[in-house]
């Protein structure tokens, strides 16, 4: 009987609504109402989560258990940073004899932990590879009076502690610096180079004036505000502390479509599946921290506006110059074209700021590798599981290879693993890491430097100093007298971003019915499919809103760029700022182009000429390998894997640090005078019998053929080495006259 009534109801509905529009509308509005309740309940949970997170003494979103090793507040110059050892999850085995792996998270408005936010993260990748892992985090409030220099010294101290914990390995820690932590690590490595192994800086801005016109609008912000006086004002509103929520607000303004609509609509549209992911991310995004006023002022004046780090103009309080050319470790720069916070020009511009040519990089005994992702955004560089499983995994698995790369400039590419065969036997994982030598012209093609724009930013730096001085002289004393610590706390609590979390939480009586309503909805949920016409219309409307907001953003950014270029490009303003007439001189220091640096390079090359014929069979083997592999357009991890497997047999008495020095010395000698260096190979092999020489040659062939098929140039170079090694055999040497 019930089935009969149901059939009659179905027939009646079909008769009165043959296209099903009415039924679809009813289903949609019920679904939309249910999603609204679930959405509001998720926002309530977000508020509760925020309040719970901010009440913690050490709030962090790190997804791994840790053990505190060093509290930065106990150092001679205390800071709010901490060194922690990451405890491996169950089932993961760590080898303490392997190179330590360290992650430093950015302190740019958010709390720590993003580098180990997920199992597929920088830390997760290193743990699965067996490396002992450490994490440098920070507390939500600074130690009064701490400075950027204090933080840099603390990070160097932490690394020394890590090295002492692993005396059984001569491999220095690999250190990863995300975003703002990247430039801090580079400063520390320039001052204490012996503490660092390979350095990976991910999404880290080091050259703040760089950027392509029409993109990177954040670099104009300081000019539109008249310089850094507003930073001092914000710190005074905080009674000496700067609220990181202001930095987060700047990030959110970059993409108003996402901030005002897309992020929330994506949760609303997919609330049944997106709630957990949304809450996990918001736990970090809403974990605002506070910086000391002196810290943020130093950052804005010297980096964001002054651009002094990439031109070696910073000095410590004891007079040491912070020159990034002093970094002795390989530097891996990982950036993305989809990153609007640290675009590739800002991540790579420091290379052209510091060096005049690749010869200059090599003369400084530096190895710089850059990798440019095509699409991922700023946070995706650290958070995206696909990026961690691919780029970060390859960098981690091949850190020893990166450590022994000869000095120079390289572009790294992560490609699909070769198919079955001998080529695939020497590749770890699903991808192949390749390095291609590059020139400064390749970097310039990414940075796209514009001389006139550099003068504009230099003008802004001078104007900023003037405005800051006026503020500090006439307004700051009044602000410091008016704003008390209690008033500063209320101002911080009333920040719009913070209020957005607090207002919709269990502390708001109006939210009391939400969990009950959400439980009822979940028990009786009637979700509609994506083919519902009203659901389709909703999605189309959302797209239109996003497009409209994007248009407004583009108009805003174009207007800001035009206003900046016009204002700071005025000759009268540049003259008043002390830059005078543009005679083509560089507005900022370029250390690599200075005459005394050219003399240094010449002296370095001359010293190497006398060592061409010095050495033994180890020098001969490495010189031959570098010569042969230098004939290929690129090298990859397969050659290194074979070299690592056979080196212990052929050269058992050479440790990694000695091996690294050997590689670099022979590279320089070959670059200085390749014909003479090759002709000296038989001399270096003197004292070796024919069997030993054949073993050395077999070692070279074994390593080179890992990346077969060989190019014609590489094969020709290998034949040349065979000829020289054959000439070195005792029976081939001319006897006494």
XYZ file of C-alpha atoms in Angstrom:
737
model
C 0.000 0.000 0.000
C 2.837 2.420 0.926
C 4.528 1.732 -2.372
C 1.284 2.557 -4.155
C 0.989 5.915 -2.388
C 4.645 6.625 -3.172
C 4.064 5.884 -6.837
C 1.025 8.157 -6.895
C 2.988 10.969 -5.236
C 5.788 10.517 -7.751
C 3.291 10.656 -10.627
C 1.644 13.785 -9.242
C 5.000 15.498 -8.798
C 5.973 14.612 -12.340
C 2.662 15.930 -13.648
C 2.897 19.310 -11.938
C 6.724 19.662 -12.254
C 7.728 17.735 -15.401
C 11.246 19.215 -15.531
C 11.934 18.671 -11.820
C 12.844 22.315 -11.281
C 10.659 22.728 -8.216
C 12.015 19.588 -6.597
C 15.585 20.635 -7.391
C 14.894 24.038 -5.815
C 13.513 22.502 -2.621
C 16.455 20.077 -2.403
C 18.917 22.900 -2.988
C 17.477 25.245 -0.380
C 17.444 22.485 2.211
C 21.029 21.625 1.341
C 22.071 25.309 1.468
C 20.400 25.757 4.864
C 22.148 22.666 6.214
C 25.487 23.794 4.821
C 24.969 27.197 6.447
C 24.501 25.584 9.843
C 27.530 23.333 9.389
C 29.605 26.267 8.113
C 28.758 28.413 11.134
C 29.586 25.509 13.432
C 32.980 25.096 11.774
C 33.614 28.803 12.285
C 32.639 28.353 15.938
C 35.145 25.528 16.221
C 37.723 27.772 14.547
C 37.170 30.419 17.219
C 37.469 27.875 20.042
C 40.581 26.446 18.446
C 42.107 29.922 18.172
C 41.460 30.745 21.828
C 42.815 27.387 22.973
C 45.889 27.725 20.773
C 46.720 31.260 21.899
C 46.440 30.321 25.586
C 49.297 27.831 25.233
C 52.745 28.803 26.451
C 54.354 27.247 23.374
C 51.723 27.223 20.614
C 52.868 25.321 17.525
C 51.277 23.403 14.670
C 54.235 21.030 14.356
C 52.841 17.598 13.596
C 55.628 15.671 15.331
C 56.548 15.114 18.965
C 59.606 17.061 20.110
C 62.093 17.245 22.955
C 63.359 20.615 24.168
C 67.162 20.903 23.980
C 68.026 24.604 24.315
C 65.826 27.470 25.497
C 66.977 30.695 23.876
C 65.858 32.649 26.920
C 68.787 31.115 28.837
C 71.437 32.429 26.419
C 73.728 35.354 27.351
C 71.644 37.515 25.021
C 68.213 35.920 25.506
C 65.746 35.455 22.662
C 62.365 33.748 22.360
C 63.717 30.968 20.137
C 64.061 27.284 21.038
C 65.967 24.292 19.715
C 64.010 21.049 19.706
C 64.825 17.526 18.645
C 62.079 15.932 16.566
C 61.148 12.496 17.861
C 60.606 10.010 15.021
C 57.095 8.573 14.741
C 56.454 4.919 15.439
C 57.926 2.742 12.714
C 60.440 5.357 11.542
C 64.100 4.548 12.251
C 66.633 7.370 12.508
C 70.384 6.868 12.099
C 72.346 9.285 14.298
C 75.402 8.693 12.105
C 73.669 10.416 9.195
C 73.806 14.140 8.530
C 71.494 16.130 10.864
C 68.575 17.945 9.263
C 67.329 21.252 10.700
C 64.181 23.241 9.840
C 63.751 26.887 10.846
C 60.280 28.363 10.462
C 59.450 31.983 9.588
C 58.447 34.477 12.252
C 56.425 36.722 9.979
C 53.182 37.092 11.882
C 52.348 33.398 12.306
C 53.500 30.865 14.866
C 55.960 28.009 14.245
C 55.430 24.523 12.854
C 54.557 24.991 9.185
C 57.723 23.101 8.113
C 56.432 20.001 9.901
C 52.722 20.655 9.532
C 51.971 17.360 7.751
C 53.529 13.895 7.479
C 54.449 14.867 3.899
C 56.512 17.879 4.941
C 60.146 18.955 5.045
C 60.646 17.231 8.397
C 58.586 14.201 7.397
C 60.689 13.658 4.286
C 63.960 13.876 6.245
C 62.757 11.509 8.969
C 61.727 8.875 6.437
C 65.184 9.183 4.877
C 66.694 8.297 8.280
C 68.142 11.688 9.231
C 68.082 12.959 12.818
C 65.854 16.041 12.674
C 65.798 19.249 14.672
C 63.401 22.153 14.714
C 64.073 25.781 15.630
C 60.840 27.412 16.758
C 59.854 30.436 18.790
C 57.480 31.656 21.471
C 54.582 34.036 20.782
C 56.135 36.982 22.616
C 59.718 38.309 22.290
C 62.188 38.793 25.094
C 62.176 42.552 25.756
C 65.033 44.186 23.896
C 65.986 41.227 21.697
C 67.343 42.126 18.275
C 67.658 40.447 14.890
C 71.375 40.053 15.554
C 70.589 38.263 18.824
C 68.341 35.838 16.940
C 71.018 35.218 14.318
C 73.614 34.477 17.008
C 71.161 32.163 18.784
C 70.605 30.159 15.604
C 74.371 29.740 15.171
C 74.576 28.591 18.804
C 71.810 26.037 18.190
C 73.696 24.610 15.223
C 76.877 24.278 17.269
C 74.873 22.300 19.826
C 73.585 19.996 17.084
C 77.105 19.423 15.755
C 78.291 18.504 19.253
C 75.498 15.932 19.507
C 76.784 14.138 16.388
C 80.574 13.845 16.785
C 80.593 10.607 14.796
C 79.910 12.399 11.507
C 81.995 15.090 9.829
C 78.966 16.224 7.811
C 77.595 19.587 8.922
C 73.807 19.904 9.332
C 71.616 20.609 6.348
C 69.509 23.631 7.282
C 66.168 24.655 5.757
C 64.962 28.235 6.166
C 61.380 28.966 5.163
C 60.401 32.473 4.056
C 61.713 35.055 6.575
C 63.815 32.381 8.279
C 65.765 32.083 5.025
C 67.400 35.495 5.243
C 68.070 35.008 8.958
C 69.911 31.767 8.208
C 71.891 33.408 5.437
C 72.987 36.124 7.866
C 74.007 33.467 10.405
C 75.879 31.461 7.755
C 77.757 34.585 6.636
C 78.897 35.232 10.215
C 79.461 31.587 11.289
C 80.094 29.613 8.075
C 81.630 26.619 9.863
C 78.286 25.718 11.465
C 76.435 25.016 8.246
C 76.166 22.235 5.719
C 73.979 22.726 2.634
C 71.431 25.523 3.067
C 67.962 25.354 1.495
C 66.103 28.653 1.502
C 62.491 28.137 0.423
C 60.394 31.123 -0.604
C 62.882 33.438 1.106
C 63.147 37.085 -0.035
C 66.704 38.416 -0.079
C 66.507 41.097 -2.749
C 63.539 43.321 -1.955
C 63.848 45.840 -4.770
C 63.681 43.136 -7.429
C 60.484 42.271 -9.219
C 58.819 42.257 -12.587
C 56.582 45.208 -13.405
C 52.957 44.282 -13.152
C 53.751 41.715 -10.457
C 54.975 41.639 -6.846
C 52.906 44.627 -5.652
C 53.989 44.149 -2.039
C 57.380 45.725 -2.781
C 55.633 49.074 -3.348
C 53.920 49.095 0.049
C 56.691 50.950 1.849
C 56.642 53.717 -0.741
C 52.903 54.232 -0.513
C 53.157 54.597 3.261
C 56.030 57.059 3.150
C 58.598 54.628 4.474
C 59.094 52.853 7.768
C 57.707 55.525 10.112
C 54.397 53.612 10.174
C 56.247 50.549 11.470
C 57.541 52.612 14.375
C 54.023 53.959 14.952
C 52.551 50.425 15.052
C 55.265 49.363 17.524
C 54.471 52.365 19.709
C 50.793 51.344 19.664
C 51.998 48.038 21.066
C 54.083 49.681 23.813
C 57.290 48.513 22.153
C 55.879 45.342 20.566
C 54.704 44.901 16.976
C 51.580 42.816 16.411
C 52.213 40.164 13.760
C 48.542 40.385 12.765
C 49.484 43.502 10.758
C 51.855 41.379 8.649
C 49.173 38.733 8.156
C 46.770 41.457 7.056
C 49.289 42.596 4.440
C 49.466 39.035 3.082
C 45.689 38.770 2.934
C 45.372 42.062 1.037
C 47.436 40.621 -1.798
C 44.589 38.329 -2.823
C 41.264 39.824 -1.718
C 39.294 37.286 -3.762
C 40.699 34.473 -1.668
C 40.541 36.383 1.621
C 37.049 37.793 1.237
C 35.378 34.997 -0.677
C 37.151 31.912 -2.098
C 38.552 30.480 1.130
C 35.217 30.776 2.946
C 33.089 29.740 -0.009
C 35.194 26.626 -0.578
C 34.438 25.631 3.009
C 30.724 26.409 2.602
C 30.440 24.540 -0.705
C 32.293 21.465 0.554
C 31.617 21.646 4.267
C 31.062 17.877 4.553
C 34.639 17.130 3.455
C 36.628 20.340 3.950
C 36.046 21.105 7.631
C 39.017 19.193 8.997
C 41.514 20.539 6.461
C 40.208 24.084 6.960
C 40.539 23.911 10.746
C 44.047 22.445 10.557
C 45.248 25.295 8.356
C 43.451 27.993 10.364
C 45.194 26.778 13.509
C 48.442 28.017 11.958
C 47.090 30.967 9.974
C 45.390 32.390 13.066
C 48.299 31.761 15.433
C 49.506 35.368 15.445
C 52.745 36.190 17.249
C 54.360 39.419 18.415
C 57.744 40.877 17.426
C 59.891 43.299 19.349
C 59.625 46.819 17.958
C 63.404 47.047 17.429
C 63.370 43.767 15.484
C 60.692 44.745 12.991
C 62.192 48.222 12.578
C 65.567 46.674 11.719
C 63.890 44.333 9.230
C 61.873 47.028 7.476
C 64.663 49.622 7.390
C 67.534 47.376 6.364
C 65.820 44.696 4.295
C 62.356 45.602 3.032
C 63.170 49.215 2.200
C 66.962 49.495 2.419
C 67.809 46.238 0.574
C 71.136 46.201 2.410
C 71.537 42.465 2.956
C 72.039 41.599 -0.706
C 74.652 44.347 -1.112
C 76.808 43.524 1.956
C 76.026 46.819 3.714
C 74.946 45.395 7.084
C 77.293 45.308 10.057
C 77.003 43.708 13.476
C 77.368 45.702 16.681
C 81.014 44.583 16.955
C 81.805 45.791 13.419
C 81.644 42.532 11.423
C 80.257 42.956 7.911
C 77.421 40.595 6.993
C 78.562 39.562 3.528
C 76.714 36.627 1.972
C 79.829 35.863 -0.070
C 81.328 34.496 3.154
C 78.877 31.574 3.130
C 80.940 28.466 2.451
C 78.067 25.996 2.194
C 76.137 25.219 -0.974
C 73.014 27.375 -1.197
C 69.834 25.952 -2.713
C 67.202 28.575 -3.576
C 63.711 27.148 -4.054
C 61.054 29.564 -5.343
C 57.941 29.559 -7.504
C 56.367 31.592 -10.281
C 53.054 31.241 -8.460
C 54.390 32.948 -5.329
C 53.206 36.556 -5.054
C 54.857 37.105 -1.651
C 58.382 36.023 -2.634
C 58.441 35.928 -6.448
C 61.530 34.468 -8.175
C 63.159 37.908 -8.782
C 63.205 38.600 -5.034
C 64.455 35.095 -4.267
C 67.265 35.250 -6.859
C 68.072 38.959 -7.235
C 70.764 38.825 -4.528
C 72.941 36.722 -6.834
C 73.318 39.528 -9.381
C 73.562 42.084 -6.559
C 76.610 40.354 -5.079
C 78.399 38.889 -8.081
C 79.638 40.291 -11.341
C 79.878 36.931 -13.123
C 79.913 33.178 -12.576
C 83.708 33.456 -12.400
C 83.136 35.686 -9.390
C 80.920 33.039 -7.754
C 83.550 30.387 -8.389
C 86.398 32.573 -7.154
C 84.471 32.948 -3.883
C 84.328 29.138 -3.673
C 80.543 29.221 -3.629
C 77.966 26.814 -5.012
C 74.521 28.253 -5.733
C 71.666 26.099 -6.998
C 68.243 27.474 -7.851
C 65.008 25.672 -8.629
C 61.925 27.517 -9.908
C 58.551 25.805 -9.523
C 55.941 26.676 -12.132
C 52.712 27.010 -10.180
C 52.719 26.492 -6.416
C 51.952 29.441 -4.174
C 53.998 30.815 -1.305
C 52.611 28.479 1.348
C 52.666 25.544 -1.050
C 56.468 25.706 -1.046
C 56.449 24.529 2.582
C 53.006 22.913 2.989
C 52.078 21.192 -0.277
C 52.390 17.431 -0.036
C 53.149 17.139 -3.757
C 56.059 19.593 -3.424
C 57.414 17.761 -0.355
C 57.203 14.387 -2.061
C 58.992 15.709 -5.133
C 61.314 18.717 -4.738
C 61.990 18.518 -0.994
C 62.442 14.756 -1.145
C 65.018 15.062 -3.937
C 66.929 17.857 -2.191
C 67.011 15.822 1.039
C 68.038 12.539 -0.573
C 70.814 14.252 -2.527
C 72.175 16.669 0.081
C 75.572 14.921 -0.015
C 75.642 15.330 -3.793
C 74.800 19.023 -3.477
C 77.529 19.362 -0.850
C 80.272 18.278 -3.265
C 79.083 20.137 -6.372
C 81.938 22.234 -7.776
C 81.626 25.991 -7.242
C 79.351 27.745 -9.683
C 75.757 28.547 -10.533
C 73.343 25.725 -11.360
C 69.671 25.278 -12.091
C 68.095 22.183 -10.567
C 65.288 20.294 -12.266
C 63.301 17.403 -10.814
C 62.191 15.087 -13.606
C 60.411 11.777 -13.830
C 62.525 8.744 -12.982
C 63.988 6.948 -16.024
C 62.331 3.730 -17.113
C 63.575 0.269 -16.245
C 67.186 -0.413 -17.017
C 70.653 0.471 -15.786
C 69.852 4.184 -15.762
C 67.073 3.647 -13.217
C 69.200 1.553 -10.861
C 70.999 4.598 -9.509
C 67.959 6.772 -8.808
C 66.332 6.891 -5.372
C 62.577 7.456 -5.388
C 60.343 8.348 -8.309
C 62.246 11.370 -9.595
C 65.651 12.304 -10.966
C 67.481 15.420 -9.773
C 69.534 17.119 -12.504
C 71.877 20.113 -12.330
C 72.547 22.348 -15.330
C 75.313 25.006 -15.211
C 73.933 28.518 -15.657
C 75.256 32.027 -16.196
C 74.272 35.344 -14.664
C 72.408 36.097 -17.885
C 70.010 33.281 -16.937
C 69.433 34.888 -13.543
C 68.989 38.312 -15.128
C 66.336 36.860 -17.426
C 64.366 35.923 -14.300
C 65.100 39.045 -12.261
C 64.669 41.480 -15.186
C 66.526 44.347 -13.479
C 65.525 47.915 -14.421
C 68.062 50.599 -13.579
C 65.463 53.355 -13.285
C 63.392 51.322 -10.825
C 66.429 50.714 -8.629
C 66.902 54.486 -8.423
C 63.273 54.834 -7.411
C 63.696 52.352 -4.562
C 66.916 54.068 -3.515
C 64.977 57.345 -3.410
C 62.326 55.708 -1.251
C 65.028 54.506 1.164
C 66.270 58.086 1.618
C 62.731 59.484 2.010
C 61.973 56.766 4.543
C 64.971 57.756 6.653
C 63.801 61.396 6.637
C 60.202 60.564 7.582
C 61.305 58.142 10.288
C 63.592 60.749 11.761
C 60.771 63.310 11.837
C 58.434 60.815 13.514
C 61.008 59.765 16.096
C 61.886 63.372 16.907
C 58.417 64.914 17.186
C 55.734 62.210 17.554
C 57.280 59.118 19.114
C 57.879 60.620 22.586
C 54.180 61.486 22.822
C 53.089 58.017 21.664
C 55.362 56.286 24.150
C 53.998 58.452 26.938
C 50.353 57.844 26.043
C 50.250 54.108 25.251
C 50.555 51.909 28.337
C 51.144 48.135 28.275
C 47.504 47.532 29.228
C 46.272 49.835 26.454
C 48.568 48.011 24.021
C 47.020 44.668 24.997
C 43.520 46.010 24.310
C 44.594 47.450 20.967
C 46.064 44.067 20.040
C 42.906 42.233 21.106
C 40.749 44.569 19.028
C 42.658 43.974 15.805
C 40.082 43.096 13.090
C 41.780 39.806 12.222
C 41.902 38.689 15.835
C 38.271 39.717 16.408
C 37.183 37.582 13.472
C 38.272 34.502 15.415
C 36.993 35.548 18.819
C 33.507 36.783 17.943
C 32.267 33.415 16.701
C 33.293 31.053 19.493
C 31.721 29.539 22.587
C 32.427 32.794 24.408
C 29.685 34.373 22.300
C 26.270 33.411 23.816
C 24.663 33.538 20.374
C 26.697 30.492 19.315
C 25.205 28.208 21.988
C 22.610 26.557 19.660
C 25.134 25.897 16.872
C 26.600 22.546 18.044
C 23.106 21.148 18.737
C 21.851 22.274 15.337
C 24.970 20.911 13.620
C 24.518 17.488 15.239
C 20.891 17.398 14.088
C 21.880 18.343 10.539
C 24.608 15.696 10.393
C 22.120 13.045 11.560
C 19.593 14.027 8.884
C 21.861 15.365 6.143
C 20.336 15.621 2.662
C 23.151 16.828 0.430
C 22.464 17.478 -3.233
C 24.752 16.487 -6.057
C 26.874 18.851 -8.086
C 24.499 18.355 -11.024
C 21.695 20.182 -9.226
C 20.956 23.233 -11.442
C 20.789 25.601 -8.494
C 24.079 24.243 -7.146
C 25.585 24.849 -10.590
C 24.225 28.409 -10.560
C 25.716 28.933 -7.093
C 29.138 27.864 -8.354
C 28.824 30.159 -11.391
C 27.892 33.086 -9.151
C 30.913 32.362 -6.988
C 33.161 32.424 -10.040
C 31.725 35.795 -11.025
C 32.416 37.207 -7.559
C 35.991 35.932 -7.715
C 36.501 37.432 -11.171
C 35.114 40.789 -10.026
C 37.388 40.865 -6.977
C 40.359 39.906 -9.135
C 39.598 42.779 -11.499
C 39.443 45.202 -8.571
C 42.738 43.807 -7.282
C 44.429 44.235 -10.645
C 43.177 47.807 -10.978
C 44.363 48.563 -7.444
C 47.797 47.025 -8.038
C 48.252 48.805 -11.350
C 47.298 52.086 -9.746
C 49.722 51.583 -6.851
C 52.527 50.669 -9.227
C 51.870 53.696 -11.438
C 51.714 56.015 -8.418
C 54.957 54.602 -6.980
C 56.848 54.855 -10.258
C 55.611 58.375 -10.923
C 56.240 59.647 -7.393
C 59.701 58.252 -6.792
C 60.766 58.731 -10.404
C 60.487 62.517 -10.130
C 63.918 64.131 -10.706
C 63.243 66.826 -8.090
C 62.471 64.208 -5.421
C 65.551 62.170 -6.309
C 67.617 65.354 -6.072
C 66.163 66.244 -2.671
C 66.893 62.679 -1.546
C 70.558 63.197 -2.394
C 70.777 61.029 -5.478
C 71.340 63.950 -7.849
C 71.316 63.530 -11.592
C 71.203 60.002 -12.985
C 74.592 59.497 -14.666
C 74.140 55.762 -15.014
C 75.817 54.962 -11.703
C 74.352 52.147 -9.650
C 72.060 53.386 -6.857
C 73.048 50.491 -4.625
C 76.373 48.866 -3.858
C 77.379 45.967 -6.152
C 80.321 44.270 -4.379
C 81.055 41.938 -7.279
C 81.837 44.860 -9.585
C 84.246 46.695 -7.278
C 87.900 46.965 -8.454
C 89.429 45.506 -5.289
C 87.301 42.405 -5.731
C 88.628 41.993 -9.254
C 92.171 42.083 -7.851
C 91.203 39.403 -5.322
C 90.035 37.097 -8.110
C 93.255 37.649 -10.081
C 95.387 36.845 -7.027
C 93.369 33.713 -6.331
C 93.870 32.436 -9.879
C 97.587 33.166 -9.841
C 98.038 31.180 -6.625
C 96.451 28.137 -8.251
C 98.781 28.131 -11.262
C 101.654 26.817 -9.190
C 99.601 23.820 -8.031
C 98.649 22.381 -11.406
C 101.277 19.620 -11.269
C 100.989 19.023 -7.495
C 99.122 16.023 -6.126
C 98.748 12.264 -6.380
C 96.378 9.690 -7.836
C 93.409 11.064 -5.844
C 93.910 14.435 -7.525
C 94.274 12.778 -10.932
C 91.057 10.753 -10.605
C 88.997 13.734 -9.439
C 90.486 16.048 -12.092
C 89.665 13.503 -14.797
C 86.116 12.995 -13.520
C 85.390 16.719 -13.431
C 86.815 17.110 -16.926
C 84.710 14.302 -18.408
C 81.448 15.212 -16.648
C 81.994 18.831 -17.609
C 81.438 17.778 -21.205
C 77.776 17.018 -20.509
C 75.133 19.764 -20.652
C 73.951 18.670 -17.195
C 74.767 16.184 -14.446
C 72.411 14.222 -12.240
C 72.294 12.091 -9.132
C 73.120 8.865 -10.981
C 76.786 9.815 -11.340
C 76.964 10.688 -7.651
C 75.303 7.439 -6.560
C 77.962 5.426 -8.388
C 80.722 7.661 -7.106
C 79.472 7.161 -3.537
C 79.271 3.384 -3.992
C 82.800 2.981 -5.388
C 84.699 5.763 -3.591
C 85.092 3.720 -0.408
C 86.827 0.996 -2.418
C 89.058 3.177 -4.598
C 89.799 5.963 -2.074
C 89.164 4.534 1.414
C 91.235 7.109 3.294
C 89.345 10.254 2.210
C 86.449 11.563 4.324
C 83.673 13.769 2.974
C 85.169 17.136 3.960
C 88.542 16.249 2.406
C 86.765 14.911 -0.649
C 84.781 18.140 -0.989
C 87.973 20.233 -0.790
C 89.574 17.965 -3.392
C 86.650 18.441 -5.803
C 86.745 22.212 -5.505
C 90.515 22.497 -5.900
C 90.596 20.348 -9.024
C 87.643 22.214 -10.483
C 89.477 25.512 -10.085
C 92.664 24.128 -11.615
C 90.787 22.795 -14.643
C 88.978 26.076 -15.088
C 92.220 28.048 -14.785
C 94.185 26.150 -17.446
C 92.477 23.054 -18.767
C 95.196 21.971 -21.287
C 97.979 22.231 -18.706
C 95.857 20.497 -16.056
C 95.213 17.555 -18.379
C 98.825 17.250 -19.478
C 99.770 17.019 -15.799
C 97.677 13.876 -15.245
C 100.539 11.438 -16.035
C 102.725 13.363 -13.585
C 100.100 13.009 -10.827
C 99.947 9.242 -11.489
C 103.690 8.692 -11.143
C 104.474 5.855 -8.760
C 101.312 3.935 -9.683
C 101.652 0.571 -11.387
C 99.633 -0.420 -14.443
C 97.085 -2.389 -12.405
C 96.371 0.594 -10.104
C 96.051 2.956 -13.067
C 93.586 0.593 -14.744
C 91.560 0.460 -11.514
C 91.423 4.251 -11.369
C 90.324 4.421 -15.003
C 87.668 1.748 -14.426
C 86.388 3.824 -11.494
C 86.079 6.897 -13.732
C 84.298 4.956 -16.489
C 81.924 3.360 -13.987
C 80.865 6.742 -12.616
C 80.548 8.472 -15.983
C 78.551 5.699 -17.632
C 75.853 5.879 -14.941
C 74.164 8.596 -17.020
C 74.508 6.738 -20.318
C 74.013 7.205 -23.197
C 76.914 9.637 -23.260
C 76.943 12.688 -25.459
C 79.524 12.909 -28.213
C 81.442 15.564 -26.296
C 81.489 13.511 -23.097
C 82.644 10.416 -24.972
C 85.439 12.425 -26.617
C 86.613 13.682 -23.238
C 86.536 10.177 -21.791
C 88.713 8.945 -24.676
C 91.149 11.776 -23.957
C 91.414 10.663 -20.306
C 91.990 7.044 -21.367
C 94.858 8.216 -23.550
C 96.474 10.222 -20.726
C 96.091 7.388 -18.205
C 97.629 4.952 -20.698
C 100.560 7.346 -21.096
C 101.047 7.275 -17.317
C 101.683 3.509 -17.150
C 105.306 2.598 -16.356
C 105.803 0.733 -19.616
C 104.627 3.773 -21.577
C 106.979 6.213 -19.859
C 110.278 6.974 -21.600
C 113.261 5.290 -19.938
C 116.466 7.008 -18.868
C 118.589 8.330 -21.703
